[in-house]
Coordinates of C-alpha atoms and ligand atoms in Angstrom, one line a residue:
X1 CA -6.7 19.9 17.7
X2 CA -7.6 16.6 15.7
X3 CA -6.5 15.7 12.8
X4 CA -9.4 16.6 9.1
X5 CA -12.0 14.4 8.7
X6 CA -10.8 11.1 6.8
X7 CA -6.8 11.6 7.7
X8 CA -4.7 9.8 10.6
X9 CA -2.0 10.3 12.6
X10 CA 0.2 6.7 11.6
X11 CA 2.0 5.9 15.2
X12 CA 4.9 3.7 15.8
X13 CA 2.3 1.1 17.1
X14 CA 1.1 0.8 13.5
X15 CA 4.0 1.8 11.5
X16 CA 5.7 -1.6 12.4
X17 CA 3.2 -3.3 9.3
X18 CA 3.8 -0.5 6.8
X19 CA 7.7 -1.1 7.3
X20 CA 6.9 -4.9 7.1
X21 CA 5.0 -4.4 3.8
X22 CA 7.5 -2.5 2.3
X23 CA 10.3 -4.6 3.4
X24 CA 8.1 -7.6 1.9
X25 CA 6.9 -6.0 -1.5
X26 CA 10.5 -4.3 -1.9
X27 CA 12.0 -7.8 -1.9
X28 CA 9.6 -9.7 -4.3
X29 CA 9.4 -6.9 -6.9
X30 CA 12.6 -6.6 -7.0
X31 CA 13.0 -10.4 -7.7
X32 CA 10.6 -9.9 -10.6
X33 CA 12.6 -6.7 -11.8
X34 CA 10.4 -4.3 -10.6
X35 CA 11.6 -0.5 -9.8
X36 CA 10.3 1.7 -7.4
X37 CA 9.3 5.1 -9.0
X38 CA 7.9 7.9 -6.5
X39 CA 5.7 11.0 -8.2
X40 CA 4.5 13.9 -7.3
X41 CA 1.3 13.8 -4.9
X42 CA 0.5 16.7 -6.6
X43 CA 0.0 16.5 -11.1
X44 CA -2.3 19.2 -12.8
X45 CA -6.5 18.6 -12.7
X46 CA -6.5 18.1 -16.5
X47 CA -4.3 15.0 -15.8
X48 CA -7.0 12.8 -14.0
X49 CA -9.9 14.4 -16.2
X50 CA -8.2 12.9 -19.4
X51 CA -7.6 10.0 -17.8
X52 CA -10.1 9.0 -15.3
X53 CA -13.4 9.6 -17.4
X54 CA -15.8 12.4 -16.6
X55 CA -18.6 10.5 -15.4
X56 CA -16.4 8.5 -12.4
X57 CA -17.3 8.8 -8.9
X58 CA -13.7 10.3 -9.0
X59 CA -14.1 13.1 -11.1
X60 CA -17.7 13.4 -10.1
X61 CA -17.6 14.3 -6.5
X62 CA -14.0 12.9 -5.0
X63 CA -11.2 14.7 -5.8
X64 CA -9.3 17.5 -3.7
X65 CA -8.7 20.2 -6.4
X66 CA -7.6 24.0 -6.0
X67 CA -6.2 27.0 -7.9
X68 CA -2.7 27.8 -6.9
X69 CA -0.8 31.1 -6.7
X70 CA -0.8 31.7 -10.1
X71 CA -4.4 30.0 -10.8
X72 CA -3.1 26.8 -12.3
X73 CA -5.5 24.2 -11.5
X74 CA -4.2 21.6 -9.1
X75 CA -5.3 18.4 -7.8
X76 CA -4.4 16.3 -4.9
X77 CA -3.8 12.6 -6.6
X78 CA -6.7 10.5 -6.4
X79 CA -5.1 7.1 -7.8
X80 CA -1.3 5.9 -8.5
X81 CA -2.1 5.0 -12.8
X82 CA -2.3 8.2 -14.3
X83 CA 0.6 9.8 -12.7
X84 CA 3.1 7.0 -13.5
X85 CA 1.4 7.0 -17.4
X86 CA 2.3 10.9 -17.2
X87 CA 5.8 10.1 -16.2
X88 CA 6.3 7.4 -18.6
X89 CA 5.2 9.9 -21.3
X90 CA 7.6 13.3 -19.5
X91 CA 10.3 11.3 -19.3
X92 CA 10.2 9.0 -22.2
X93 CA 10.8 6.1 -20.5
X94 CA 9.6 3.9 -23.7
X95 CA 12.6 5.2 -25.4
X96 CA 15.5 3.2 -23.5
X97 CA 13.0 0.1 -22.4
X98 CA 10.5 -1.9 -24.4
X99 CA 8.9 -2.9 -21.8
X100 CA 9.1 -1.1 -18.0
X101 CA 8.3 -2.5 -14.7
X102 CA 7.2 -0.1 -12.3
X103 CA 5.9 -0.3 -8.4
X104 CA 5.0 2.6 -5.8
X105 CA 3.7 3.1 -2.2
X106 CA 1.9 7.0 -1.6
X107 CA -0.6 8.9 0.1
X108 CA -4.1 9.5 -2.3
X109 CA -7.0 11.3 -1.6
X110 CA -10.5 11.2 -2.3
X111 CA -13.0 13.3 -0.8
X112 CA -15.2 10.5 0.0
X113 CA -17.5 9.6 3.3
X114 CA -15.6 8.5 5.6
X115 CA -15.8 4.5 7.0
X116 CA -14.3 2.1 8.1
X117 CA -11.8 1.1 5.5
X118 CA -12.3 4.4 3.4
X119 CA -10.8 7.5 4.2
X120 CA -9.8 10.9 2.6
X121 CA -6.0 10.0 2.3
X122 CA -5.2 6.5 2.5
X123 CA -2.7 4.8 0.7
X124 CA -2.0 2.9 -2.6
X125 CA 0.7 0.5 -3.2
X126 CA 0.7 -0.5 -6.8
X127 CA 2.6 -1.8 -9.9
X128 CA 2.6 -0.8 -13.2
X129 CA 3.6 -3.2 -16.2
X130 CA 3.8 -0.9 -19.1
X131 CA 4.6 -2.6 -23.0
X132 CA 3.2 -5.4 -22.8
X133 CA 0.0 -6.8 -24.2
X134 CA 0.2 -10.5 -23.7
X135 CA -1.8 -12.7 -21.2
X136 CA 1.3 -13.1 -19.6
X137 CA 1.8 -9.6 -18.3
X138 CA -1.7 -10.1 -16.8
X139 CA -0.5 -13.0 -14.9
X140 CA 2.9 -11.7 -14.0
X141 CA 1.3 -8.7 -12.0
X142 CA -1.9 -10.7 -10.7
X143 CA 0.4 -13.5 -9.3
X144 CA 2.9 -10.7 -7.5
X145 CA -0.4 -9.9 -6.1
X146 CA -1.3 -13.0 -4.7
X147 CA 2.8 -13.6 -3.7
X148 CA 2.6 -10.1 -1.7
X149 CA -0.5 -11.1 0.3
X150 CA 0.9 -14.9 0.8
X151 CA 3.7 -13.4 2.4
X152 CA 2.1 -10.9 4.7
X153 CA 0.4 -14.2 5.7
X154 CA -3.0 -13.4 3.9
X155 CA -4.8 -16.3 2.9
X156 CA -8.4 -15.7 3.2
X157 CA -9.0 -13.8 0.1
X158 CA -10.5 -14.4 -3.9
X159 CA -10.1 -13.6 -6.7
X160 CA -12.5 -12.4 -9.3
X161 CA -11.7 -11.8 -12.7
X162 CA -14.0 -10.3 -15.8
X163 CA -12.6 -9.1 -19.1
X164 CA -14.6 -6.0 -20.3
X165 CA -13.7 -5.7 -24.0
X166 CA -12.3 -2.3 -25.2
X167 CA -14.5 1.0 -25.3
X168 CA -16.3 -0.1 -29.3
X169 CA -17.4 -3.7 -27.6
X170 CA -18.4 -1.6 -24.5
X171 CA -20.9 1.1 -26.3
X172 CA -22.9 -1.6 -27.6
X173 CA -23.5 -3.2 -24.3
X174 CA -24.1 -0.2 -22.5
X175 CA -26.9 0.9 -24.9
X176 CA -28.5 -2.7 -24.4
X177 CA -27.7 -2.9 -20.9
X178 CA -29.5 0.6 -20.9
X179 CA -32.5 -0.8 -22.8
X180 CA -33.1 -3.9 -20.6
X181 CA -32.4 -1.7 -17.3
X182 CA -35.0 0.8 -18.2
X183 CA -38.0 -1.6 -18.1
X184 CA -36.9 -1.9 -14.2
X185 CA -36.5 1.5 -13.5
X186 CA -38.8 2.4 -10.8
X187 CA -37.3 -0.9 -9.0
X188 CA -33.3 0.0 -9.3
X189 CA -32.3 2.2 -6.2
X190 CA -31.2 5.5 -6.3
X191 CA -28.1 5.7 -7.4
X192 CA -28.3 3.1 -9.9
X193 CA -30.8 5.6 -11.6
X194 CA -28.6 7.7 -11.8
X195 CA -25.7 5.8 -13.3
X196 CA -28.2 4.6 -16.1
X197 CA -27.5 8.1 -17.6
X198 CA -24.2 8.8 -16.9
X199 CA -22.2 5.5 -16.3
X200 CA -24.5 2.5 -16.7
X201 CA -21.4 -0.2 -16.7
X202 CA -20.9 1.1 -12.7
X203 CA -24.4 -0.3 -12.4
X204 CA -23.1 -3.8 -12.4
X205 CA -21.2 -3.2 -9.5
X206 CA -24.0 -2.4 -7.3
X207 CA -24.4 -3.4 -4.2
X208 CA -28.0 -3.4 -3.6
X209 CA -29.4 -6.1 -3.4
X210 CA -33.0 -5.4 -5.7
X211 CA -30.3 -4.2 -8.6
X212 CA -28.7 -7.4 -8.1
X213 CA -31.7 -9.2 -8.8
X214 CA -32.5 -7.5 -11.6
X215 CA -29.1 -7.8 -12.9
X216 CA -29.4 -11.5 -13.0
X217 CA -31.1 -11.7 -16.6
X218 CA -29.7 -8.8 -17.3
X219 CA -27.6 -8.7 -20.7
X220 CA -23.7 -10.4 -20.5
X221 CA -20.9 -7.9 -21.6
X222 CA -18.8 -11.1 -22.4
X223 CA -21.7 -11.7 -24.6
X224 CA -20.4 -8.4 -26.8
X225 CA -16.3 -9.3 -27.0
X226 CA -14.3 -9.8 -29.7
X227 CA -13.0 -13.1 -30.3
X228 CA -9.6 -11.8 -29.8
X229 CA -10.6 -10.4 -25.9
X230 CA -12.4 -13.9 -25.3
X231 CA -9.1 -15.5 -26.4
X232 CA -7.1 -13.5 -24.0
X233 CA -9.4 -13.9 -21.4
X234 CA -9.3 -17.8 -21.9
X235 CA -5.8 -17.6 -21.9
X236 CA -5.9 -15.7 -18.7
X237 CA -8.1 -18.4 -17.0
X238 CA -5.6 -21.1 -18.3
X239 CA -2.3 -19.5 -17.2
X240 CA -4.5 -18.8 -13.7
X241 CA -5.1 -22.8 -13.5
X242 CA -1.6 -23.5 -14.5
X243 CA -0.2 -21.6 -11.5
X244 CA -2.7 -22.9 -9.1
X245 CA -4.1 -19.5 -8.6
X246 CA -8.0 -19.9 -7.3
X247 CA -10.3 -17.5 -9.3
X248 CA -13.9 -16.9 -9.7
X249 CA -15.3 -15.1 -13.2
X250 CA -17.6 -12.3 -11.9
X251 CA -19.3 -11.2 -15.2
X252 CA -20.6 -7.8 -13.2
X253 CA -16.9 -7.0 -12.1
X254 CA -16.3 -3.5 -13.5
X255 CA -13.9 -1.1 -12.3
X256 CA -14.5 2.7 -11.4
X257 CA -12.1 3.8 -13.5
X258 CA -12.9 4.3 -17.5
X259 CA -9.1 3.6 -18.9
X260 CA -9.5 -0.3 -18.5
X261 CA -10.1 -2.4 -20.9
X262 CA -9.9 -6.3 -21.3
X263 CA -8.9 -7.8 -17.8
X264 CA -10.2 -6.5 -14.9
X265 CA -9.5 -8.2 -11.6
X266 CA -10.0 -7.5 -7.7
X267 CA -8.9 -9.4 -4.7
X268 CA -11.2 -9.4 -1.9
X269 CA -11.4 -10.4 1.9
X270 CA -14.0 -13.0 2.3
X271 CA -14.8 -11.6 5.7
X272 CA -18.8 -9.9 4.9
X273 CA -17.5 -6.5 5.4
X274 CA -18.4 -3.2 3.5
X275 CA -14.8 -2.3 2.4
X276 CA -13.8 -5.9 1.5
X277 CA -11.9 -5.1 -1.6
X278 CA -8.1 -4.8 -1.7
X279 CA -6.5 -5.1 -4.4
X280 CA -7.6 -4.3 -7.5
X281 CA -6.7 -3.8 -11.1
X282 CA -6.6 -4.0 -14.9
X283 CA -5.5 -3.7 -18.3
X284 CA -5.3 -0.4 -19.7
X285 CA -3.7 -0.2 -23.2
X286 CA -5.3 3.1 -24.7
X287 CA -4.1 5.5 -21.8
X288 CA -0.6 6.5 -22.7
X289 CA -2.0 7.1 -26.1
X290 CA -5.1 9.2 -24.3
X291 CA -2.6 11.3 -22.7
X292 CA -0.4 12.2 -26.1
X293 CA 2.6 9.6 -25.8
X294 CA 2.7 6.4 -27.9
X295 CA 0.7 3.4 -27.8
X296 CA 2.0 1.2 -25.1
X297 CA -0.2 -1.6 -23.8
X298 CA 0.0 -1.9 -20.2
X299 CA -1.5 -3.7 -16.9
X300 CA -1.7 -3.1 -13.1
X301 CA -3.1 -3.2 -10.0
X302 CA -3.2 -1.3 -6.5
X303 CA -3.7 -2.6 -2.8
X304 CA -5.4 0.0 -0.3
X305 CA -2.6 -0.4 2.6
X306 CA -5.2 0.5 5.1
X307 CA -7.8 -2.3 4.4
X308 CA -4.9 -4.6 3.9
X309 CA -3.5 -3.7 7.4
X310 CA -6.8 -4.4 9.0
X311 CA -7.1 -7.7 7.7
X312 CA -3.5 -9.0 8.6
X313 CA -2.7 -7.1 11.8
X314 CA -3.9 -10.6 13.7
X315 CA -1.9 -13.0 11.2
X316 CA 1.1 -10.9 10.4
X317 CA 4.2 -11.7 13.0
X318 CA 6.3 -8.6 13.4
X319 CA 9.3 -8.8 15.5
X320 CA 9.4 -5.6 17.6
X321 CA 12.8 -4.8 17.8
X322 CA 13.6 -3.8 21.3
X323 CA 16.4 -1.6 23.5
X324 CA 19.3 -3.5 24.5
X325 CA 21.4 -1.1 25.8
X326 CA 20.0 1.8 28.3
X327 CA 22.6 4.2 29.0
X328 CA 22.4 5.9 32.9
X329 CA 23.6 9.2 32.5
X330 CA 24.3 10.8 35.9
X331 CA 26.3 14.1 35.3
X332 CA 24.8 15.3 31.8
X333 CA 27.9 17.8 32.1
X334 CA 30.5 15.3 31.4
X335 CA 29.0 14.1 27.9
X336 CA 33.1 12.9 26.2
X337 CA 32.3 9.7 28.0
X338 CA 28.8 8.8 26.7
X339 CA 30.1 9.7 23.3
X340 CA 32.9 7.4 23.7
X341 CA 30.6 4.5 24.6
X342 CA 28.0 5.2 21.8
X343 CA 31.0 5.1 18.8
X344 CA 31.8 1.7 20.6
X345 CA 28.6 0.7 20.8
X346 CA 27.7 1.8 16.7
X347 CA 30.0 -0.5 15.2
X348 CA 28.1 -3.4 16.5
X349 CA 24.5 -2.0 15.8
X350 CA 23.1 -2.7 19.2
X351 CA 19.7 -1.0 19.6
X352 CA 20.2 1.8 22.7
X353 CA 19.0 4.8 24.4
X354 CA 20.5 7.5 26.2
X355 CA 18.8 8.9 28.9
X356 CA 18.4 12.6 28.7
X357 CA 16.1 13.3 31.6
X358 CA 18.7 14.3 34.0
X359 CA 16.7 12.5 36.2
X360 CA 18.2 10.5 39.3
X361 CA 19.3 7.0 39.4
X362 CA 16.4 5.3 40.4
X363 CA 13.9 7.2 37.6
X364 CA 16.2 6.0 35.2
X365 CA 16.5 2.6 36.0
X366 CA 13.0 2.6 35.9
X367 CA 12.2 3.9 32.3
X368 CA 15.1 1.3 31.2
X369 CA 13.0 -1.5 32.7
X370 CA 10.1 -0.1 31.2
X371 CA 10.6 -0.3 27.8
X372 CA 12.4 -3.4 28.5
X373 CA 16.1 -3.1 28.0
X374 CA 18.9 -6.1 28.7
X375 CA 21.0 -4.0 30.5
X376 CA 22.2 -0.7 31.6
X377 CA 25.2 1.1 31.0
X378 CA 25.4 3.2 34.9
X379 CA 27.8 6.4 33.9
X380 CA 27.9 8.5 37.4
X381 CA 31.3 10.6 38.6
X382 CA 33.1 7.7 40.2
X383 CA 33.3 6.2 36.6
X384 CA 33.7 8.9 34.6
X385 CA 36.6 9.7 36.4
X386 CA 37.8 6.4 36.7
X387 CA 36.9 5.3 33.0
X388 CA 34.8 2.1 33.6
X389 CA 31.4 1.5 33.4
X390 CA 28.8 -0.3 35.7
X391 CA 26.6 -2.9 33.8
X392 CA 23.7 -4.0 35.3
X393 CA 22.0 -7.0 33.6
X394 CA 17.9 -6.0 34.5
X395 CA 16.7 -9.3 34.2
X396 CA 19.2 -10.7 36.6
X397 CA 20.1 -7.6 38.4
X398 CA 24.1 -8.8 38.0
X399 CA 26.4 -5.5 38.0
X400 CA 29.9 -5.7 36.8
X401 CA 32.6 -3.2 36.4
X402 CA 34.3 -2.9 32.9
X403 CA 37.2 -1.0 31.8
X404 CA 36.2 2.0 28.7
X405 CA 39.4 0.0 27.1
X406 CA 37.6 -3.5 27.3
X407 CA 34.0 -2.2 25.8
X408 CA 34.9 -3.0 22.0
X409 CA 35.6 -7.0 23.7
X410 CA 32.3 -6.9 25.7
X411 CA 29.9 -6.1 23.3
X412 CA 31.5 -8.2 20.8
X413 CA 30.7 -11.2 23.3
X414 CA 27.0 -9.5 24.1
X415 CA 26.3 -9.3 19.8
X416 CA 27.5 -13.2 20.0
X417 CA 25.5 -14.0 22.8
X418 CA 22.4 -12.5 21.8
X419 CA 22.5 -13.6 18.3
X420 CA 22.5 -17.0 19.3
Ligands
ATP501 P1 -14.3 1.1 -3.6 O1 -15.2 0.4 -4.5 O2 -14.1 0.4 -2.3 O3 -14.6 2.5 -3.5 P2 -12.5 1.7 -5.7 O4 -12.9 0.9 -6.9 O5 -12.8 3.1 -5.6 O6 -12.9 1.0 -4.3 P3 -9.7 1.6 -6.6 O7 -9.8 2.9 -7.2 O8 -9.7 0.4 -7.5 O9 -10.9 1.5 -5.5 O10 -8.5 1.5 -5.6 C1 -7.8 0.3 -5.3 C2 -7.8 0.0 -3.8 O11 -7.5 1.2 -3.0 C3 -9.2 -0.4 -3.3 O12 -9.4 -1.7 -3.5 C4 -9.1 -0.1 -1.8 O13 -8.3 -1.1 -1.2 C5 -8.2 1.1 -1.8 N1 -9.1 2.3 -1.6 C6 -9.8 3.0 -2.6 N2 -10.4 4.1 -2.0 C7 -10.1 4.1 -0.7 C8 -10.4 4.9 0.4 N3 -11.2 6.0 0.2 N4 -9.9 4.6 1.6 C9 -9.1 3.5 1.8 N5 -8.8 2.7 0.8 C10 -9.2 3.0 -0.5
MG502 MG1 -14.2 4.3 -4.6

C-alpha cells in the first residue's frame, strides 16, 4: 500500500532536520519569550471561512472538509493563524497578557496538486505576535525569521516586503486595478481572468510572465495608502536598515490570505525554483475582531518545513548520534543480567542496543559493526554465571574481562574518554 497522494512517510533518515529545527527554533523563541501553543488539527469549517476570505485559493478549491457523526461540518486545518486567533479568543488569553507571544510546529493540509515542494499535508512552523501594533512587532517576528534560517545555516535567501493598506485603501485599488486590467484582457492568462472577478489583488502575484508585463504600468497600491500605513511602512524599512536586514520592496507582493493588512513580507530561496517561497507573513489587526473577540492588532509569519528542508539538507551539519554500546546477548533466557548492565549503563546516558535476535555470536557481532558501535558488551553462560562481562572494542578488536561490580567504574572512564 502507498501512502495518499500529497502525504509522506517522514523516516529517521529525514527526521534528524525536523529535530534540528525544533531544537533550533525552541531555543531562539524562547530567548525572545515566545511559547509554544499546539491546537487542534482539526477546528469547525466556519472557522477558516470567516477568516480566510471566500474567494482564496483556500477556500476555493483547497481544503479537506467533511461532515462528522453528528453532521457538524469539519475541516482539516489549512494554515496555523486562524486557529491560534480562535484560541486567543476561547481562552481569553488577552485577559491575563497585553501582549502574547506565540510559536507552533503542525501538520496542514491543502488539497492542492501535488509538486515538488507542495504537498497535501506538509507542515507550518509559525509565530504569532498578538497586541501589538507597532513597527516594532513587525520587526521582532521578521528578524526571528531571518535568526531561525541563519542558524539552520540558510543564507541564500531575500526578503521582500510590501505594505497593502487595510481593506477601505484596498477597495479602491482593486476597482482601478480592475479598470486598467480590463483593457488587457484577452492578453492576461487564464487564471488571471478569472481572479479579475473574484480576487483581482491575487493577480499581482502572478507568475506568468505576459501578466507581468502588463502589470508593469499597471496602477501602485502604495499609491492608495494612508499616510499613517506609508509611515509604518517607512518605519519598517528603517528598523530593517538599522538591523542590517537585506530587503527588497516588491509592490506586487500580496498574500493568499484576505486577513492581512499593512505589512506583508515573504522570504524566498534565490535558487529559480517553482516552490521558492518559505517563509511568509503579515500583519493582521482586524481578525480577532472578525472572529467575535476584541480588537487586538497582531503580526506573524510561517515557514513550510518541507521547502525549508530541501534547501538546507546540504548546508545543515547534523551530528548523527551513534550506538556505543552493543549488548551480545547469548542465552535470552537469563535476562537479570542484561537488566543489571542496562541500569548501570542509564545513569551515564550512553547510547546502546540490545540484541534481541537470538541469533548466534558471529550474526551479532555483525549487526554491532554494522550500525557502527564502539564496543560490545559479549553476555554468553560462562559470564552470566561468573558475573563479568567480555568487552570487545570493534575498532581495535581488544577484549577484556570486567567484573558486574566494576561496570559503574568503567563506563565512568568510557563517558570521560569519549567526551574528550
Ligand atoms: P504558495 O504561493 O507557494 O502556494 P502560499 O501563499 O499558499 O504559498 P502560505 O499560505 O503563505 O503559502 O504558507 C506559508 C508557507 O507554507 C509557504 O511559503 C510554503 O513554504 C508553505 N506551504 C504552503 N503551502 C504548501 C504546500 N501545499 N506544500 C508545502 N508547503 C507549503
Ligand atoms: Mg498556496
Amino acid at each position: 500500500m502507498q501512502p495518499l497522494r500529497g502525504t509522506k512517510d517522514i523516516l529517521p533518515t529525514e527526521i534528524i532536520y525536523w529535530q534540528k529545527i525544533y531544537e533550533i527554533t525552541k531555543k531562539i523563541l524562547t530567548t525572545y519569550n515566545y511559547h509554544e501553543v499546539r491546537t487542534p488539527i482539526i477546528e469547525s469549517t466556519e472557522l477558516f471561512l470567516r477568516s480566510i476570505g471566500n474567494f482564496t485559493d483556500i477556500i476555493n478549491k483547497e481544503m479537506y472538509n467533511f461532515n462528522d457523526q453528528r453532521q457538524r461540518r469539519i475541516t482539516l486545518r489549512p494554515e496555523g493563524t486562524a486557529g491560534i486567533a480562535r484560541a486567543v479568543i476561547s481562552n481569553k488569553l488577552y485577559l491575563s497578557n497585553k501582549i502574547s507571544k506565540l510559536w507552533y510546529l503542525g501538520p496542514m493540509f491543502r488539497y492542492e496538486r501535488p509538486q515538488r515542494g507542495r504537498q497535501r499535508q506538509f507542515h507550518q512552523l509559525g509565530i504569532e505576535c498578538i497586541g501589538s501594533s507597532t513597527p516594532m512587532a513587525d520587526i521582532e517576528v521578521i528578524r526571528l525569521a531571518i535568526r531561525i534560517l541563519q542558524k539552520l545555516k540558510f543564507t541564500n535567501w531575500v526578503l521582500e516586503v510590501n505594505s497593502i493598506g487595510n481593506s477601505r485603501e484596498r477597495e479602491k485599488y482593486i476597482n482601478d486595478l480592475v479598470m486598467y486590467l480590463n483593457k488587457y484582457y484577452s492578453d492576461l492568462d487564464k487564471d488571471s481572468q478569472k481572479r479579475l472577478i473574484h480576487n483581482p489583488l491575487r493577480i499581482l502575484d502572478s507568475k506568468n510572465l505576459k501578466t507581468q508585463e502588463i502589470l508593469i504600468d499597471a496602477p501602485k497600491l502604495k499609491n492608495y495608502l494612508t499616510l499613517e500605513a506609508l509611515n509604518h511602512f517607512n518605519e519598517i524599512c528603517d528598523q530593517l536598515c538599522l538591523l542590517n536586514i537585506k530587503y527588497k520592496i516588491n509592490d506586487n507582493l500580496v498574500r493568499g490570505l484576505d486577513y492581512y493588512n499593512d505589512t506583508a513580507f515573504e522570504i524566498k530561496t534565490k535558487n529559480n525554483n517553482q516552490q521558492n517561497t518559505i517563509c511568509g507573513g503579515g500583519r493582521y489587526d482586524e481578525l480577532i475582531q472578525q472572529l467575535g473577540g476584541p480588537h487586538i492588532p497582531s503580526v506573524g509569519w510561517a515557514i513550510g518545513i518541507e521547502r525549508l528542508i530541501t534547501t538546507i539538507e546540504n548546508t545543515v551539519e547534523i551530528e548523527k548520534k551513534k550506538v556505543i554500546i552493543y549488548i551480545i546477548n547469548l542465552n535470552i533466557y537469563k535476562s537479570d543480567i542484561i537488566w543489571k548492565i542496562v541500569k548501570i549503563i542509564e545513569i551515564y546516558q550512553l547510547q546502546f542496543e540490545i540484541d534481541l535476535s537470538n541469533t548466534n555470536l558471529n550474526k551479532q557481532l555483525k549487526r554491532a559493526n554494522q550500525i557502527g558501535s564502539k564496543l560490545c558488551f559479549i553476555i554468553g553462560n560462562d559470564e552470566i554465571n561468573n558475573q563479568y562481562i567480555t568487552i570487545k572494542w570493534l575498532e581495535t578488536s581488544t577484549q577484556q574481562k570486567i567484573s558486574i561490580l566494576h561496570l559503574q567504574n568503567y563506563l565512568k572512564y568510557l563517558k570521560n574518554y569519549l567526551d574528550t
